[in-house]
Amino acid sequence: MEKKIAVIRGDGIGPEIVNEALKVLDVIAEKYGHRFSYVDADMGGCAIDKYGDPLPQHELDKCLGADSVLLGAVGGPKWDSVPGNMRPEKGLLRIRAGMGVYSNNRPAKIWKQLASASPLKPEIVEKGIDFIIVRELIGGVYFGEHKTFEDGGEKVSEDVMRYSESEIERIGRIGFETARKRRKKLCSVEKSNVLDTSRLWKSVMHRLAEEYPDVELSDMLVDNCAMQIVKNPAQFDVIVTENMFGDILSDEASMITGSIGMIPSSSLGAGTNGLYEPIHGSAPDIAGKNIANPIGTVLSAAMMLRYSFDMPKEADDIEEAVGKVLSDGWRTADIMSGGEGLKSAGCSEMGDLICDAIKAMK
Ligand code: IPM
Ligand code: MG
């Protein structure tokens, strides 16, 4: 199969981790006789430096014209003082909205090899951590009106959180469909004791539940959910929630699995052109040192193969190779803690080890 992939390396550790994912994709292409071609697109701080804009239309067009997009990370202290609507993160929001990828899928699954890296007590980890956060990605307070103005002699700011029934319904359906393919438990997370958007959210979820009688729907307030994720993560199968709650809960969920560096994500809309990125940031403090963990990006590439290109066998190979390398004791710095006889790998060594493990498979 031939596929065109737009590649956004971005800032900080972005270029290093993306390189490793491309190495892995090349090994897969070779093994299965596919042709992946790559089109570089600039977004984030590097695009601000080059074009004075975190995502110029011509760069977004490259992504819209590809079969899928692989993204490293954007942002860094260098661009902290630029105005809000020109920040690197604005490029990220614009590409999500521009591609219409309303559904962000963030798995929180513990690798048995990394159980000792989890900050939770072993008796909690042993019960299992394997759930998915389905986060609404192009609505809510991230995309409402933001403004700062003078009122009564002081500055006042406003960020509007807004959701329509149809926006809630389309992400709700993804939640139900995702649960249907798994353990059939969907937890809808909101703040309906305070927010109107949450009360609307809850009512739409319950209306949809009638169409999915095989899925067990529960409701949870977001503050309680934050607590339950560390107290009893085994209770969760699929969590569906709005944009900002999903942002916060997915960082928390990643941490209990050992390291945020391990977690991939997919973002999809109506078509198959998806945006695939690790959930961590650009980590400018460790950029250029060859110590970043590329696994979140490598696993994001695997998700691209699975969800956008319908290549499940190829995706399985990558995931199995990551498991093999971890079982052999190889660790990047972020997942080094716990366990004996562990071997240290840099970012590029980790990529090579994963490639070698794929080549060694039948
Ligand atoms: C994420 C990130 C982004 C978000 C930032 C960088 C804008 O934290 O993908 O979770 O808040 O969505
Ligand atoms: Mg986040």
CSV table of C-alpha atoms and ligand atoms in Angstrom, one decimal:
chain,number,residue,atom,x,y,z
A,1,MET,CA,0.0,0.0,0.0
A,2,GLU,CA,1.1,3.6,-0.7
A,3,LYS,CA,0.6,6.2,2.0
A,4,LYS,CA,1.5,9.9,2.3
A,5,ILE,CA,2.3,10.9,5.9
A,6,ALA,CA,2.7,14.6,6.8
A,7,VAL,CA,5.4,14.8,9.5
A,8,ILE,CA,5.5,17.6,12.0
A,9,ARG,CA,8.7,17.4,14.0
A,10,GLY,CA,8.0,20.5,16.0
A,11,ASP,CA,10.1,21.8,18.9
A,12,GLY,CA,12.2,20.6,21.8
A,13,ILE,CA,12.5,16.8,21.7
A,14,GLY,CA,10.0,16.6,18.8
A,15,PRO,CA,12.6,16.1,16.0
A,16,GLU,CA,14.5,13.3,17.9
A,17,ILE,CA,11.4,11.3,18.8
A,18,VAL,CA,9.8,11.6,15.4
A,19,ASN,CA,13.1,10.4,13.8
A,20,GLU,CA,12.8,7.2,15.7
A,21,ALA,CA,9.2,6.6,14.7
A,22,LEU,CA,10.1,7.1,11.1
A,23,LYS,CA,12.9,4.6,11.4
A,24,VAL,CA,10.3,2.1,12.7
A,25,LEU,CA,7.8,2.9,9.9
A,26,ASP,CA,10.6,2.3,7.3
A,27,VAL,CA,11.3,-1.1,8.8
A,28,ILE,CA,7.5,-1.9,8.6
A,29,ALA,CA,7.3,-0.7,5.0
A,30,GLU,CA,10.2,-2.9,4.0
A,31,LYS,CA,8.8,-5.9,5.8
A,32,TYR,CA,5.3,-5.6,4.3
A,33,GLY,CA,6.1,-4.1,0.9
A,34,HIS,CA,4.4,-0.8,1.7
A,35,ARG,CA,5.5,2.7,0.5
A,36,PHE,CA,5.3,5.4,3.0
A,37,SER,CA,6.3,8.9,1.7
A,38,TYR,CA,6.9,11.7,4.1
A,39,VAL,CA,6.1,15.4,3.7
A,40,ASP,CA,7.6,17.7,6.3
A,41,ALA,CA,5.3,20.4,7.7
A,42,ASP,CA,6.3,23.1,10.2
A,43,MET,CA,4.2,23.9,13.2
A,44,GLY,CA,4.8,25.5,16.6
A,45,GLY,CA,7.8,27.5,17.7
A,46,CYS,CA,9.8,26.6,14.6
A,47,ALA,CA,7.0,27.9,12.4
A,48,ILE,CA,6.9,31.1,14.4
A,49,ASP,CA,10.6,31.6,13.8
A,50,LYS,CA,10.3,30.8,10.1
A,51,TYR,CA,7.0,32.4,9.1
A,52,GLY,CA,5.9,34.4,12.1
A,53,ASP,CA,2.9,32.1,12.5
A,54,PRO,CA,2.6,28.8,14.5
A,55,LEU,CA,0.7,27.2,11.6
A,56,PRO,CA,0.5,29.0,8.3
A,57,GLN,CA,-2.3,27.8,6.0
A,58,HIS,CA,0.2,26.3,3.5
A,59,GLU,CA,1.6,24.1,6.2
A,60,LEU,CA,-1.9,23.0,7.3
A,61,ASP,CA,-2.7,22.3,3.7
A,62,LYS,CA,0.2,19.8,3.6
A,63,CYS,CA,-1.5,18.0,6.5
A,64,LEU,CA,-5.0,18.1,4.9
A,65,GLY,CA,-3.5,16.7,1.7
A,66,ALA,CA,-1.8,13.7,3.4
A,67,ASP,CA,-3.3,10.3,4.4
A,68,SER,CA,-2.4,11.0,8.0
A,69,VAL,CA,-0.2,13.2,10.2
A,70,LEU,CA,2.5,12.3,12.7
A,71,LEU,CA,3.4,14.9,15.2
A,72,GLY,CA,6.2,15.2,17.8
A,73,ALA,CA,5.7,18.1,20.2
A,74,VAL,CA,5.5,21.8,20.1
A,75,GLY,CA,6.4,24.7,22.4
A,76,GLY,CA,9.2,25.9,24.7
A,77,PRO,CA,10.3,28.8,26.9
A,78,LYS,CA,11.7,30.7,23.9
A,79,TRP,CA,8.1,31.5,22.8
A,80,ASP,CA,6.6,32.0,26.2
A,81,SER,CA,6.4,35.8,25.8
A,82,VAL,CA,4.6,35.8,22.4
A,83,PRO,CA,1.0,36.9,22.5
A,84,GLY,CA,-1.6,34.2,23.3
A,85,ASN,CA,-3.0,33.9,19.7
A,86,MET,CA,0.5,33.4,18.3
A,87,ARG,CA,1.8,30.8,20.8
A,88,PRO,CA,3.2,27.5,19.5
A,89,GLU,CA,0.2,25.7,21.2
A,90,LYS,CA,-2.1,27.8,19.1
A,91,GLY,CA,-0.7,25.8,16.1
A,92,LEU,CA,-1.7,22.6,17.8
A,93,LEU,CA,-5.3,23.8,18.4
A,94,ARG,CA,-5.5,25.1,14.9
A,95,ILE,CA,-4.4,21.8,13.3
A,96,ARG,CA,-6.9,19.9,15.4
A,97,ALA,CA,-9.7,22.2,14.4
A,98,GLY,CA,-8.5,22.4,10.8
A,99,MET,CA,-8.5,18.7,10.4
A,100,GLY,CA,-11.8,18.4,12.3
A,101,VAL,CA,-10.4,15.7,14.6
A,102,TYR,CA,-12.9,15.9,17.4
A,103,SER,CA,-12.1,12.6,19.0
A,104,ASN,CA,-8.9,12.1,20.9
A,105,ASN,CA,-8.1,8.6,22.1
A,106,ARG,CA,-5.6,8.3,24.9
A,107,PRO,CA,-4.9,4.8,26.3
A,108,ALA,CA,-3.8,4.3,29.8
A,109,LYS,CA,-2.4,0.8,29.9
A,110,ILE,CA,0.3,-0.5,32.2
A,111,TRP,CA,3.1,-2.5,30.6
A,112,LYS,CA,3.7,-5.4,32.9
A,113,GLN,CA,7.5,-4.8,32.5
A,114,LEU,CA,7.0,-1.3,33.9
A,115,ALA,CA,4.8,-2.1,36.9
A,116,SER,CA,7.5,-1.1,39.3
A,117,ALA,CA,7.8,2.3,37.7
A,118,SER,CA,4.2,3.2,38.7
A,119,PRO,CA,3.9,5.5,41.7
A,120,LEU,CA,0.9,3.5,42.9
A,121,LYS,CA,1.1,0.7,45.5
A,122,PRO,CA,1.7,-2.8,44.0
A,123,GLU,CA,-1.7,-4.1,45.3
A,124,ILE,CA,-3.5,-1.4,43.2
A,125,VAL,CA,-1.4,-1.9,40.1
A,126,GLU,CA,-1.9,-5.7,40.3
A,127,LYS,CA,-5.6,-5.3,39.8
A,128,GLY,CA,-4.8,-4.0,36.3
A,129,ILE,CA,-4.7,-0.7,34.6
A,130,ASP,CA,-6.2,-0.8,31.1
A,131,PHE,CA,-8.5,2.0,30.1
A,132,ILE,CA,-9.0,4.6,27.4
A,133,ILE,CA,-9.8,8.3,27.8
A,134,VAL,CA,-11.9,9.5,24.9
A,135,ARG,CA,-11.4,13.3,25.0
A,136,GLU,CA,-13.5,15.8,23.0
A,137,LEU,CA,-10.8,17.8,21.2
A,138,ILE,CA,-12.2,20.7,19.2
A,139,GLY,CA,-14.8,22.3,21.5
A,140,GLY,CA,-15.3,23.5,25.0
A,141,VAL,CA,-13.3,26.2,26.7
A,142,TYR,CA,-10.3,25.7,24.5
A,143,PHE,CA,-12.3,27.1,21.6
A,144,GLY,CA,-14.7,29.5,23.3
A,145,GLU,CA,-14.0,33.2,23.2
A,146,HIS,CA,-11.0,34.3,25.3
A,147,LYS,CA,-10.7,37.9,26.3
A,148,THR,CA,-9.1,40.2,28.8
A,149,PHE,CA,-10.5,43.7,29.5
A,150,GLU,CA,-10.6,46.5,32.0
A,151,ASP,CA,-13.5,46.6,34.4
A,152,GLY,CA,-13.8,48.8,37.5
A,153,GLY,CA,-10.1,49.8,37.3
A,154,GLU,CA,-8.8,46.3,37.2
A,155,LYS,CA,-8.1,43.6,34.6
A,156,VAL,CA,-10.7,40.9,34.1
A,157,SER,CA,-10.4,37.8,31.9
A,158,GLU,CA,-13.0,35.5,30.4
A,159,ASP,CA,-12.8,32.1,28.7
A,160,VAL,CA,-16.1,30.8,27.4
A,161,MET,CA,-16.9,27.1,27.7
A,162,ARG,CA,-19.6,26.1,25.2
A,163,TYR,CA,-20.9,22.8,23.9
A,164,SER,CA,-23.8,22.1,21.5
A,165,GLU,CA,-25.9,18.9,21.7
A,166,SER,CA,-24.5,17.7,18.3
A,167,GLU,CA,-20.9,18.2,19.5
A,168,ILE,CA,-21.6,16.1,22.6
A,169,GLU,CA,-23.5,13.5,20.6
A,170,ARG,CA,-20.7,12.8,18.1
A,171,ILE,CA,-18.0,12.3,20.8
A,172,GLY,CA,-20.5,10.4,22.9
A,173,ARG,CA,-21.0,7.9,20.1
A,174,ILE,CA,-17.3,7.4,19.8
A,175,GLY,CA,-17.3,6.6,23.6
A,176,PHE,CA,-20.0,4.1,23.2
A,177,GLU,CA,-18.5,2.5,20.1
A,178,THR,CA,-15.1,2.3,21.8
A,179,ALA,CA,-16.6,0.6,24.9
A,180,ARG,CA,-18.5,-1.8,22.7
A,181,LYS,CA,-15.2,-3.1,21.3
A,182,ARG,CA,-13.8,-3.6,24.8
A,183,ARG,CA,-15.2,-4.5,28.2
A,184,LYS,CA,-18.5,-2.6,27.5
A,185,LYS,CA,-18.2,-0.1,30.3
A,186,LEU,CA,-18.5,3.6,29.6
A,187,CYS,CA,-17.9,6.3,32.3
A,188,SER,CA,-19.1,9.8,31.3
A,189,VAL,CA,-17.1,12.4,33.3
A,190,GLU,CA,-18.5,15.9,33.9
A,191,LYS,CA,-19.2,18.5,36.5
A,192,SER,CA,-23.0,18.5,36.4
A,193,ASN,CA,-23.3,19.7,40.0
A,194,VAL,CA,-21.9,23.1,38.8
A,195,LEU,CA,-21.8,23.6,35.0
A,196,ASP,CA,-24.6,23.9,32.4
A,197,THR,CA,-22.4,22.4,29.7
A,198,SER,CA,-22.0,19.3,32.0
A,199,ARG,CA,-25.7,19.0,32.6
A,200,LEU,CA,-26.3,19.0,28.8
A,201,TRP,CA,-23.4,16.5,28.4
A,202,LYS,CA,-25.0,14.2,30.9
A,203,SER,CA,-28.4,14.4,29.3
A,204,VAL,CA,-27.1,13.6,25.8
A,205,MET,CA,-25.1,10.7,27.1
A,206,HIS,CA,-28.2,9.2,28.7
A,207,ARG,CA,-30.3,9.7,25.6
A,208,LEU,CA,-27.5,7.9,23.6
A,209,ALA,CA,-27.4,5.1,26.1
A,210,GLU,CA,-30.8,3.9,24.9
A,211,GLU,CA,-29.2,3.1,21.5
A,212,TYR,CA,-26.3,1.1,23.2
A,213,PRO,CA,-28.1,-1.3,25.6
A,214,ASP,CA,-25.1,-3.6,25.6
A,215,VAL,CA,-22.9,-0.9,27.1
A,216,GLU,CA,-23.1,-0.1,30.8
A,217,LEU,CA,-23.1,3.7,31.2
A,218,SER,CA,-22.1,5.4,34.5
A,219,ASP,CA,-21.6,9.1,35.4
A,220,MET,CA,-18.8,10.5,37.5
A,221,LEU,CA,-18.0,14.0,38.6
A,222,VAL,CA,-14.5,15.1,37.4
A,223,ASP,CA,-13.1,15.7,40.8
A,224,ASN,CA,-14.2,12.3,42.0
A,225,CYS,CA,-12.8,10.8,38.8
A,226,ALA,CA,-9.4,12.3,39.5
A,227,MET,CA,-9.5,10.6,42.9
A,228,GLN,CA,-10.7,7.2,41.5
A,229,ILE,CA,-8.0,7.1,38.9
A,230,VAL,CA,-5.4,6.7,41.7
A,231,LYS,CA,-7.6,4.8,44.1
A,232,ASN,CA,-9.0,2.1,41.9
A,233,PRO,CA,-8.0,2.5,38.2
A,234,ALA,CA,-9.1,-1.1,37.5
A,235,GLN,CA,-12.7,0.0,37.6
A,236,PHE,CA,-12.4,2.0,34.3
A,237,ASP,CA,-12.7,0.7,30.8
A,238,VAL,CA,-13.6,3.7,28.7
A,239,ILE,CA,-13.9,7.3,30.0
A,240,VAL,CA,-15.5,9.9,27.8
A,241,THR,CA,-15.2,13.6,28.7
A,242,GLU,CA,-14.9,17.1,27.4
A,243,ASN,CA,-11.8,18.8,26.2
A,244,MET,CA,-10.2,20.4,29.3
A,245,PHE,CA,-11.2,17.6,31.8
A,246,GLY,CA,-9.7,15.1,29.3
A,247,ASP,CA,-6.5,17.1,29.1
A,248,ILE,CA,-6.1,17.0,32.9
A,249,LEU,CA,-7.2,13.4,33.5
A,250,SER,CA,-5.1,12.0,30.7
A,251,ASP,CA,-1.9,13.4,32.3
A,252,GLU,CA,-2.9,11.9,35.6
A,253,ALA,CA,-3.7,8.5,33.9
A,254,SER,CA,-0.4,8.4,32.1
A,255,MET,CA,1.6,8.9,35.3
A,256,ILE,CA,0.1,5.9,37.0
A,257,THR,CA,1.3,3.7,34.1
A,258,GLY,CA,4.9,4.6,34.9
A,259,SER,CA,5.8,7.4,32.5
A,260,ILE,CA,4.0,10.0,30.3
A,261,GLY,CA,6.7,9.2,27.7
A,262,MET,CA,5.1,5.9,26.9
A,263,ILE,CA,1.6,7.1,26.0
A,264,PRO,CA,0.5,7.5,22.3
A,265,SER,CA,-2.7,9.1,21.1
A,266,SER,CA,-4.9,9.2,18.0
A,267,SER,CA,-7.2,12.0,17.0
A,268,LEU,CA,-9.8,11.3,14.4
A,269,GLY,CA,-12.8,13.1,12.8
A,270,ALA,CA,-15.2,12.0,10.2
A,271,GLY,CA,-12.6,10.6,7.7
A,272,THR,CA,-9.5,8.5,8.0
A,273,ASN,CA,-6.9,11.3,8.0
A,274,GLY,CA,-5.9,11.3,11.6
A,275,LEU,CA,-3.4,13.2,13.8
A,276,TYR,CA,-1.1,10.9,15.8
A,277,GLU,CA,1.1,12.3,18.6
A,278,PRO,CA,2.5,11.3,22.0
A,279,ILE,CA,0.6,13.0,24.8
A,280,HIS,CA,3.8,14.4,26.4
A,281,GLY,CA,5.1,17.9,25.6
A,282,SER,CA,8.3,19.1,24.0
A,283,ALA,CA,10.5,18.8,27.1
A,284,PRO,CA,12.9,21.6,26.2
A,285,ASP,CA,15.1,20.8,29.2
A,286,ILE,CA,16.2,17.5,27.7
A,287,ALA,CA,16.1,18.4,24.0
A,288,GLY,CA,19.1,17.5,21.9
A,289,LYS,CA,20.6,15.2,24.5
A,290,ASN,CA,19.5,11.9,23.0
A,291,ILE,CA,17.8,10.9,26.3
A,292,ALA,CA,14.1,11.4,25.4
A,293,ASN,CA,11.8,8.4,25.3
A,294,PRO,CA,10.6,7.8,21.7
A,295,ILE,CA,8.2,5.0,22.6
A,296,GLY,CA,5.1,7.3,22.9
A,297,THR,CA,5.7,8.5,19.3
A,298,VAL,CA,6.6,5.0,18.0
A,299,LEU,CA,3.3,3.7,19.5
A,300,SER,CA,1.5,6.7,18.0
A,301,ALA,CA,2.8,5.6,14.6
A,302,ALA,CA,1.4,2.1,15.4
A,303,MET,CA,-2.0,3.6,16.1
A,304,MET,CA,-1.8,5.4,12.7
A,305,LEU,CA,-1.3,2.0,11.0
A,306,ARG,CA,-4.1,0.5,12.9
A,307,TYR,CA,-6.8,3.2,12.8
A,308,SER,CA,-6.1,5.2,9.6
A,309,PHE,CA,-4.4,2.7,7.3
A,310,ASP,CA,-6.2,-0.5,8.4
A,311,MET,CA,-2.9,-2.3,9.0
A,312,PRO,CA,-3.5,-4.2,12.2
A,313,LYS,CA,-0.8,-6.8,11.7
A,314,GLU,CA,1.8,-4.1,11.2
A,315,ALA,CA,0.6,-2.3,14.3
A,316,ASP,CA,0.8,-5.5,16.3
A,317,ASP,CA,4.4,-5.9,15.2
A,318,ILE,CA,5.4,-2.5,16.6
A,319,GLU,CA,3.6,-3.0,19.9
A,320,GLU,CA,5.1,-6.5,20.3
A,321,ALA,CA,8.6,-5.2,19.5
A,322,VAL,CA,8.2,-2.5,22.2
A,323,GLY,CA,7.2,-5.2,24.6
A,324,LYS,CA,10.2,-7.3,23.7
A,325,VAL,CA,12.7,-4.5,24.1
A,326,LEU,CA,11.2,-3.7,27.6
A,327,SER,CA,11.3,-7.4,28.5
A,328,ASP,CA,14.9,-7.4,27.6
A,329,GLY,CA,15.5,-4.8,30.2
A,330,TRP,CA,16.1,-1.7,28.0
A,331,ARG,CA,15.0,1.6,29.4
A,332,THR,CA,15.2,5.3,28.6
A,333,ALA,CA,16.0,7.5,31.6
A,334,ASP,CA,12.3,8.3,32.4
A,335,ILE,CA,11.4,4.6,33.0
A,336,MET,CA,14.6,3.5,34.6
A,337,SER,CA,13.3,3.3,38.2
A,338,GLY,CA,12.6,0.0,39.8
A,339,GLY,CA,13.8,-3.5,38.9
A,340,GLU,CA,17.2,-5.0,38.6
A,341,GLY,CA,19.5,-5.5,35.7
A,342,LEU,CA,18.1,-2.7,33.6
A,343,LYS,CA,20.1,-1.4,30.7
A,344,SER,CA,20.1,2.2,29.7
A,345,ALA,CA,19.3,3.3,26.2
A,346,GLY,CA,19.3,6.7,24.6
A,347,CYS,CA,16.6,7.9,22.3
A,348,SER,CA,18.2,6.7,19.1
A,349,GLU,CA,19.3,3.4,20.6
A,350,MET,CA,15.7,2.8,21.8
A,351,GLY,CA,14.5,3.3,18.2
A,352,ASP,CA,17.2,0.9,16.8
A,353,LEU,CA,16.3,-1.7,19.4
A,354,ILE,CA,12.6,-1.6,18.4
A,355,CYS,CA,13.6,-1.8,14.7
A,356,ASP,CA,15.8,-4.8,15.4
A,357,ALA,CA,13.1,-6.5,17.3
A,358,ILE,CA,10.7,-6.1,14.4
A,359,LYS,CA,13.3,-7.5,11.9
A,360,ALA,CA,13.9,-10.5,14.2
A,361,MET,CA,10.2,-11.4,14.1
A,362,LYS,CA,8.8,-14.0,11.8
B,1,IPM,C1,-2.2,18.0,25.2
B,1,IPM,C2,-1.4,19.2,25.5
B,1,IPM,C3,-2.1,20.4,24.8
B,1,IPM,C4,-3.5,20.5,25.2
B,1,IPM,C5,-1.4,21.8,25.0
B,1,IPM,C6,0.0,21.7,24.6
B,1,IPM,C7,-2.1,22.8,24.2
B,1,IPM,O1,-1.4,19.5,26.9
B,1,IPM,O2,-2.2,17.6,24.0
B,1,IPM,O3,-2.7,17.4,26.1
B,1,IPM,O4,-3.8,21.1,26.3
B,1,IPM,O5,-4.4,19.9,24.5
B,2,MG,MG,-2.2,17.9,28.1
